[in-house]
mmCIF file of C-alpha atoms in Angstrom:
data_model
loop_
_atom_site.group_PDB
_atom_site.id
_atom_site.type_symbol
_atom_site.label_atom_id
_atom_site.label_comp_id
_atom_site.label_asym_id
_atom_site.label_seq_id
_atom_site.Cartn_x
_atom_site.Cartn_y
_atom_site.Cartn_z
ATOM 1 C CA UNK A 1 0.000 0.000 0.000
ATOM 2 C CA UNK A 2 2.611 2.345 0.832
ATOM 3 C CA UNK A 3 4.668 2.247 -2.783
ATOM 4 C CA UNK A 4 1.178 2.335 -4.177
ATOM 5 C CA UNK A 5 0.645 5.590 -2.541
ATOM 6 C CA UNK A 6 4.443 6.958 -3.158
ATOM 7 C CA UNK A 7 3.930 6.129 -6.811
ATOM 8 C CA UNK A 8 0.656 8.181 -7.164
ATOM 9 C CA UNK A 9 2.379 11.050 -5.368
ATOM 10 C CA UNK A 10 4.782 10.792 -8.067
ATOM 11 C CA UNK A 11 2.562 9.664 -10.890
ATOM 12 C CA UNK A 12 5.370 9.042 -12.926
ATOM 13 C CA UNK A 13 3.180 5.376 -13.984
ATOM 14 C CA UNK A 14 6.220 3.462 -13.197
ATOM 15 C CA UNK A 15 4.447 1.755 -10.752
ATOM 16 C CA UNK A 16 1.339 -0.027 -12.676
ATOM 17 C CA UNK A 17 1.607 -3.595 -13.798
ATOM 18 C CA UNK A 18 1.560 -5.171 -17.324
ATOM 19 C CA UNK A 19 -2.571 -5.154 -17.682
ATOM 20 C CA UNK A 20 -3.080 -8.739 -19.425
ATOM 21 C CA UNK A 21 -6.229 -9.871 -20.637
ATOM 22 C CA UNK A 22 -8.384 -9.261 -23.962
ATOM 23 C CA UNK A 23 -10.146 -6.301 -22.437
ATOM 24 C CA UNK A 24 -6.579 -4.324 -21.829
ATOM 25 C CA UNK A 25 -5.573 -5.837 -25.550
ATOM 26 C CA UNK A 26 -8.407 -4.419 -27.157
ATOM 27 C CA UNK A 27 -7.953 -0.891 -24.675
ATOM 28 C CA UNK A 28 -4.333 -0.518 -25.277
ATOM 29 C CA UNK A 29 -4.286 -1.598 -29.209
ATOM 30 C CA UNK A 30 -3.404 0.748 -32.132
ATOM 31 C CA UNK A 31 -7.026 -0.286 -33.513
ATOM 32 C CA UNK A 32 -9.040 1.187 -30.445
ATOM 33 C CA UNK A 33 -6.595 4.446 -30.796
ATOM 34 C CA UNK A 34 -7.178 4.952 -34.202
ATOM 35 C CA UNK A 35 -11.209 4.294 -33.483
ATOM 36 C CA UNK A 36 -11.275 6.640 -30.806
ATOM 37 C CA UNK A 37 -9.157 9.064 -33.342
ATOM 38 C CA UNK A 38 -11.671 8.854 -36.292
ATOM 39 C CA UNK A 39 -14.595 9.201 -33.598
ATOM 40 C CA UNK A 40 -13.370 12.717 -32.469
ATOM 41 C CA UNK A 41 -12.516 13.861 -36.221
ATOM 42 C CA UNK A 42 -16.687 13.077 -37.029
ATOM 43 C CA UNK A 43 -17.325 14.998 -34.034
ATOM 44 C CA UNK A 44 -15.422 17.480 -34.723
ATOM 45 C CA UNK A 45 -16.810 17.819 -38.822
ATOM 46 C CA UNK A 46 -20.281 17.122 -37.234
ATOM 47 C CA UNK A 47 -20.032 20.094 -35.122
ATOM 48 C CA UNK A 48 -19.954 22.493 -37.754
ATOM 49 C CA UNK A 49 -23.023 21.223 -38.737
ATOM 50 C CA UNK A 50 -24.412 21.760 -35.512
ATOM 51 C CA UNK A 51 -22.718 25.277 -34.952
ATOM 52 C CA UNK A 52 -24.584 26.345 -38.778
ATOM 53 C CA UNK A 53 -27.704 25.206 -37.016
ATOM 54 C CA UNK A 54 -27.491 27.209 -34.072
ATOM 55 C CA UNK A 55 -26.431 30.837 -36.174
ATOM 56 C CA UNK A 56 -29.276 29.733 -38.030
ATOM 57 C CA UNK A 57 -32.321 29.183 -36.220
ATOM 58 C CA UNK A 58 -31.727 31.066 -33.219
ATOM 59 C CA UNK A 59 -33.904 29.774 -30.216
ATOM 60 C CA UNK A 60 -34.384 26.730 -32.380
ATOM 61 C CA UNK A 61 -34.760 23.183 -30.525
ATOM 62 C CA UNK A 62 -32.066 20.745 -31.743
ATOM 63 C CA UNK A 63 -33.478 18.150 -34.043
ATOM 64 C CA UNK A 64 -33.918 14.969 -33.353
ATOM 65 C CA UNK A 65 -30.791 14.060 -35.804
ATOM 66 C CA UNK A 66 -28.723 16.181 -33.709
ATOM 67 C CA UNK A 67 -29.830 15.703 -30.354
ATOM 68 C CA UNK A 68 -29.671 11.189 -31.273
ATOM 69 C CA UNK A 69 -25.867 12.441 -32.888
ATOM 70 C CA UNK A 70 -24.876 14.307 -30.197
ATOM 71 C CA UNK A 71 -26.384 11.116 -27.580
ATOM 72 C CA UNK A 72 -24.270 8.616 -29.440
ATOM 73 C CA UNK A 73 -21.352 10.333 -29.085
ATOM 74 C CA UNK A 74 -21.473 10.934 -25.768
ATOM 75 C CA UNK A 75 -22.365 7.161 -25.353
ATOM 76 C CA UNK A 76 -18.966 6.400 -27.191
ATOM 77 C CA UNK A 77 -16.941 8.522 -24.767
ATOM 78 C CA UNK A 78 -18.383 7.255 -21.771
ATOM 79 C CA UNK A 79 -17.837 3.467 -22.743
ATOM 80 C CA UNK A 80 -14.657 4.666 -23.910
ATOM 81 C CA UNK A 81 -13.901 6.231 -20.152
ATOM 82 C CA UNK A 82 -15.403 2.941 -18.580
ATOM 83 C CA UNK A 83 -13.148 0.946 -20.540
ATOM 84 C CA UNK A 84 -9.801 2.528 -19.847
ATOM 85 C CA UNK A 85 -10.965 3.009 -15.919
ATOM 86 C CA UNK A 86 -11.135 -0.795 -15.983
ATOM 87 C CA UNK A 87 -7.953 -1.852 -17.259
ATOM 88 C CA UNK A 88 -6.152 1.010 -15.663
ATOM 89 C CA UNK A 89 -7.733 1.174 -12.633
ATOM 90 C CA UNK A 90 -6.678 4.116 -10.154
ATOM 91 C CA UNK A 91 -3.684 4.271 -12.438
ATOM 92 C CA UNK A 92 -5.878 5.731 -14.785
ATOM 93 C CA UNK A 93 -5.859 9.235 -12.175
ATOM 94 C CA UNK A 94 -2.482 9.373 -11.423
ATOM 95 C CA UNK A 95 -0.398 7.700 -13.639
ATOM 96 C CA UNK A 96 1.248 8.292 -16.718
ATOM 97 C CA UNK A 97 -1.169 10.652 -18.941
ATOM 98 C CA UNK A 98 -3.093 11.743 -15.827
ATOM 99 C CA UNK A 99 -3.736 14.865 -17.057
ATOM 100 C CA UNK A 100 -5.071 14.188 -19.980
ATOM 101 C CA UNK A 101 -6.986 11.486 -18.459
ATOM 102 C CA UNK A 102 -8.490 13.831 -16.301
ATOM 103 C CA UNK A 103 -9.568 16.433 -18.756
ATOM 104 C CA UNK A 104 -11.161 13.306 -20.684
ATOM 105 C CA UNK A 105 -13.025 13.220 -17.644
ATOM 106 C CA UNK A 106 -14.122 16.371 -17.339
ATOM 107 C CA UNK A 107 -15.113 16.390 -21.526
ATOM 108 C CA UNK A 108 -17.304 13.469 -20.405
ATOM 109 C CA UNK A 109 -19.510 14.814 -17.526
ATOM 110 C CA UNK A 110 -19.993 18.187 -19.449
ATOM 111 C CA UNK A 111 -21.276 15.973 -22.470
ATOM 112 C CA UNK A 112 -23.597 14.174 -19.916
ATOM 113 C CA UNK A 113 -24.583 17.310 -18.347
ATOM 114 C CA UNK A 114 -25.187 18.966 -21.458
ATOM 115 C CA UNK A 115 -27.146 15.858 -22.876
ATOM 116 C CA UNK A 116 -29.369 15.924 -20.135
ATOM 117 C CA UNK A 117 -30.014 20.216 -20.078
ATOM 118 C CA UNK A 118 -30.924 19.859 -23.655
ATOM 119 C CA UNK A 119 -33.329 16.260 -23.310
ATOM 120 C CA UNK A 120 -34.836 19.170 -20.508
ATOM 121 C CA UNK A 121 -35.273 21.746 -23.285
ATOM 122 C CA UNK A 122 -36.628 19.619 -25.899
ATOM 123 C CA UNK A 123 -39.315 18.002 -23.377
ATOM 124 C CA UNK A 124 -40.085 21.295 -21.340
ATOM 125 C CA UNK A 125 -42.117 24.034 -21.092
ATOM 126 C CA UNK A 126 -41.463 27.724 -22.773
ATOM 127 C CA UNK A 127 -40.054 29.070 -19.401
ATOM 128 C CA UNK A 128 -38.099 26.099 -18.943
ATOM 129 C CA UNK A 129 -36.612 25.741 -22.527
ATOM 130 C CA UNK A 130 -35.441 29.795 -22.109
ATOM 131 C CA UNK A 131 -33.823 28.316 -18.779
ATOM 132 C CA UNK A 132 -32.321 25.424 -19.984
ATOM 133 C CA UNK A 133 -30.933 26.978 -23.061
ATOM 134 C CA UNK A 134 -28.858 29.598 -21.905
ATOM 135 C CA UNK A 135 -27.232 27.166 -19.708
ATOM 136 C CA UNK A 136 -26.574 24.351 -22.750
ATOM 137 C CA UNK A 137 -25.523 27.583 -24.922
ATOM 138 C CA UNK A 138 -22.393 27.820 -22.298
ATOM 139 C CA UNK A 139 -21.913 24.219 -22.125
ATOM 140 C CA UNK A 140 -21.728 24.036 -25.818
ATOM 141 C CA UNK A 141 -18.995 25.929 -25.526
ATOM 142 C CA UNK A 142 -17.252 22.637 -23.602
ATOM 143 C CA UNK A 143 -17.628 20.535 -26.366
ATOM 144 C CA UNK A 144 -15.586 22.135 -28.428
ATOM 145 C CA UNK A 145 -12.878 21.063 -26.059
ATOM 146 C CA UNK A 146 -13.454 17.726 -27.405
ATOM 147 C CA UNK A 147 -11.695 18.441 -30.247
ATOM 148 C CA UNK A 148 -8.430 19.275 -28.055
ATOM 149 C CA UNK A 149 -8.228 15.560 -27.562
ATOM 150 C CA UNK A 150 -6.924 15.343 -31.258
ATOM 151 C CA UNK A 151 -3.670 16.496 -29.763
ATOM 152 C CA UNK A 152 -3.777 14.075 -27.668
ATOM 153 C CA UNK A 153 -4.618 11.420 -29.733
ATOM 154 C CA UNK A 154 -1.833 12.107 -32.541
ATOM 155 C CA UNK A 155 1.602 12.529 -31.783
ATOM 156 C CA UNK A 156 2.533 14.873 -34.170
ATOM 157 C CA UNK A 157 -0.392 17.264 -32.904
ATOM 158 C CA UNK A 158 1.220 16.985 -29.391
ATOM 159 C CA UNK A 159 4.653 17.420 -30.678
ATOM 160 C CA UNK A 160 3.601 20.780 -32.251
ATOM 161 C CA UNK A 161 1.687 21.900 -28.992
ATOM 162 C CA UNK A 162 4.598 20.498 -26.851
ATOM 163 C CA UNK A 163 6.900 22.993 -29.052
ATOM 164 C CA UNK A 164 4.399 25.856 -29.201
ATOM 165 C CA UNK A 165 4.136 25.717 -24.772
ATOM 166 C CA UNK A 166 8.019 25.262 -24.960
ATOM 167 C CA UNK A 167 8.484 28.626 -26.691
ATOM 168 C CA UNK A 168 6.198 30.984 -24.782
ATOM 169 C CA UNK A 169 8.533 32.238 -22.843
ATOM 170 C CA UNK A 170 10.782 33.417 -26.094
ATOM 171 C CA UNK A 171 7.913 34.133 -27.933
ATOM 172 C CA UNK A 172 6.820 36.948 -24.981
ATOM 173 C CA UNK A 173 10.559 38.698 -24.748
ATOM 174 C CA UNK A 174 10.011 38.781 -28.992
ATOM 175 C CA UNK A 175 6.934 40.351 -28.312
ATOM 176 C CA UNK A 176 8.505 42.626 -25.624
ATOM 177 C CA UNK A 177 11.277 43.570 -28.661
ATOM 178 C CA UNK A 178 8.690 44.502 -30.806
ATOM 179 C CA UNK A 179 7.195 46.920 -28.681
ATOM 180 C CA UNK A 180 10.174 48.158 -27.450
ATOM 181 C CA UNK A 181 10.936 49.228 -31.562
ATOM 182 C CA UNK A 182 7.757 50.192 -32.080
ATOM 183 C CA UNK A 183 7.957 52.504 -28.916
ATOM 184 C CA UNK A 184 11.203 54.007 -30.041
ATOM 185 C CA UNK A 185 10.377 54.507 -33.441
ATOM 186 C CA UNK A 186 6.633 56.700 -32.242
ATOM 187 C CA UNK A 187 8.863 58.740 -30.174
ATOM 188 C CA UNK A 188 10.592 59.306 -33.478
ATOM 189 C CA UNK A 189 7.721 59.722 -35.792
ATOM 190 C CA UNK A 190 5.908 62.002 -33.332
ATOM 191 C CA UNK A 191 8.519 64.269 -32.638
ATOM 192 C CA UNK A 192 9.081 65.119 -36.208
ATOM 193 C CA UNK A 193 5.431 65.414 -36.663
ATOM 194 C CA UNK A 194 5.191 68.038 -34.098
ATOM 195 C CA UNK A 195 8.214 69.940 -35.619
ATOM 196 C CA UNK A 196 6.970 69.568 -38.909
ATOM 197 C CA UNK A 197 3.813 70.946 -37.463
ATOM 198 C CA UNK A 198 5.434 73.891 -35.521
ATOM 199 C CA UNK A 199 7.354 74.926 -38.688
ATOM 200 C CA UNK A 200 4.031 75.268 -40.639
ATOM 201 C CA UNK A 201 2.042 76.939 -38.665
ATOM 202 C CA UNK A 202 4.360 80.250 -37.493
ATOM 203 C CA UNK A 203 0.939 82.178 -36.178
ATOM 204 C CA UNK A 204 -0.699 80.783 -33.340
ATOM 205 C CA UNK A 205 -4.082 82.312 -34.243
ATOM 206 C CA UNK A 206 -4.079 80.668 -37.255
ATOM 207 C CA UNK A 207 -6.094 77.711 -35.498
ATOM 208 C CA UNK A 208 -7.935 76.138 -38.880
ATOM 209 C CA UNK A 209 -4.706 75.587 -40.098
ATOM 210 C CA UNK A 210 -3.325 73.826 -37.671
ATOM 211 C CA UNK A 211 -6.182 71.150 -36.886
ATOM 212 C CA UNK A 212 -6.684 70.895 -40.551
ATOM 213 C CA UNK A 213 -2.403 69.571 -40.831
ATOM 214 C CA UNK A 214 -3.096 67.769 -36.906
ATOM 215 C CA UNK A 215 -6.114 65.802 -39.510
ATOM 216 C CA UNK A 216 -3.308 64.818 -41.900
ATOM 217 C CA UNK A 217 -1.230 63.624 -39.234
ATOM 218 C CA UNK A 218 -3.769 61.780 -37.378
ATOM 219 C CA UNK A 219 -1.947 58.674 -37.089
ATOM 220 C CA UNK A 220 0.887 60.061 -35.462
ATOM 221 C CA UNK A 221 -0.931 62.275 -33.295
ATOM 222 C CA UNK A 222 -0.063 60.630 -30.122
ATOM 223 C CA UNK A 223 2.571 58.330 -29.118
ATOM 224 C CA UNK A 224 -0.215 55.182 -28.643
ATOM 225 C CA UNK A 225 -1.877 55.990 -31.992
ATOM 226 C CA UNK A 226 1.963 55.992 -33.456
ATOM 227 C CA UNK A 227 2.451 52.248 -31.980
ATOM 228 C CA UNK A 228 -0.886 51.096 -33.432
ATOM 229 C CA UNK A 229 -0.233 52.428 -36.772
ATOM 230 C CA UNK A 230 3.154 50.932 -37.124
ATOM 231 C CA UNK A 231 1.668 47.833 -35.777
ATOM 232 C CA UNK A 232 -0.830 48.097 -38.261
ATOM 233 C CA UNK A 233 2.039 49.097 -41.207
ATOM 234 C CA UNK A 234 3.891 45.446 -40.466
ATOM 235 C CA UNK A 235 0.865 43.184 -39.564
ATOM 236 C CA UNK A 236 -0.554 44.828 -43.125
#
């Protein structure tokens, strides 16, 4: 008990056993992966579908095609959960993967709970459905985390986000360069803007004038609106 409880501190998954049997064969197989893989890619294309819906007919029960789609594939996700709880056991929580096992986890009861809010809607009354919906518009939102599990499903995908986490940190000091130019060059710009401005305009009382050329120079006006436009210069 006590190295069972050391490992799961560490959850480094050194700890679980070789699972044996046909139900860890069939769990652990390339075949289930690439089943589970093809699953979320239909999901994913079949939420368009449902997304097109929603933009157009606005306060609009789900159809019965939908709301049977959406049921099956919640159905696949919890077997699939079942399954790998049963061959991994408590390993499954705190061994290797556990995060993503947990956030499958979490994908899973917000499908549920969103399955059940909108089997609610479709069988309610008018006060309920108004209710109901605004809460399954937000958990909508959750099932487009579904598609995250692509990255974990392929390893290239995970490569790539493994890379893109790995570089935040440069990719904020690049960020901090840019302004930093950007900030030097408005000082610049705005400077000779204003003695541009001050050589034009010799009388002070000659006010139309002056906001008529402050017009022209607009985008250098200020230091900020500087910045934006020579953000707006390289980003095109």
């Amino acid at each position: 008990g006590r190295e069972y409880c050391s490992w799961c501190v560490c959850g480094d998954g050194s700890g679980e056993p070789e699972r044996v049997g046909l139900l860890a064969e069939v769990v652990d197989s390339v075949s289930f992966e690439f089943c589970t893989s093809m699953v979320i890619l239909l999901n994913s294309a079949f939420m368009i579908y449902t997304t097109n819906y929603d933009i157009d007919n606005l306060n609009a029960d789900p159809t019965d095609f939908i709301f049977w789609a959406e049921f099956a594939f919640t159905v696949f996700y919890v077997i699939e959960l079942v399954l790998k709880v049963v061959v991994h056991r408590f390993y499954f929580f705190c061994g290797t993967g556990m995060w993503w096992n947990w956030f499958d986890v979490l994908v899973v009861v917000s499908g549920i709970f969103s399955q059940v809010l909108t089997f609610a809607t479709m069988t309610g009354g008018s006060s309920a459905n108004l209710t109901f919906m605004r809460t399954a518009r937000i958990l909508k939102l959750a099932k487009l985390s579904r598609t995250v599990r692509l990255m974990h499903q392929f390893a290239e995908l995970r490569l790539i986000l493994n890379s893109l986490l790995g570089s935040l940190a440069n990719l904020g000091w690049s960020i901090a360069m840019l302004v930093l130019i950007f900030y030097l060059f408005a000082l610049v710009f705005v400077q000779l803007s204003a003695s541009w401005l001050a050589s034009e305009v010799i009388d002070d009382a000659d006010t139309g004038r002056l906001e008529a050329l402050r017009q022209r120079l607009e985008p250098f006006a200020s230091v900020q609106n500087a910045m934006l436009t020579l953000y707006m210069s390289c980003t095109g």
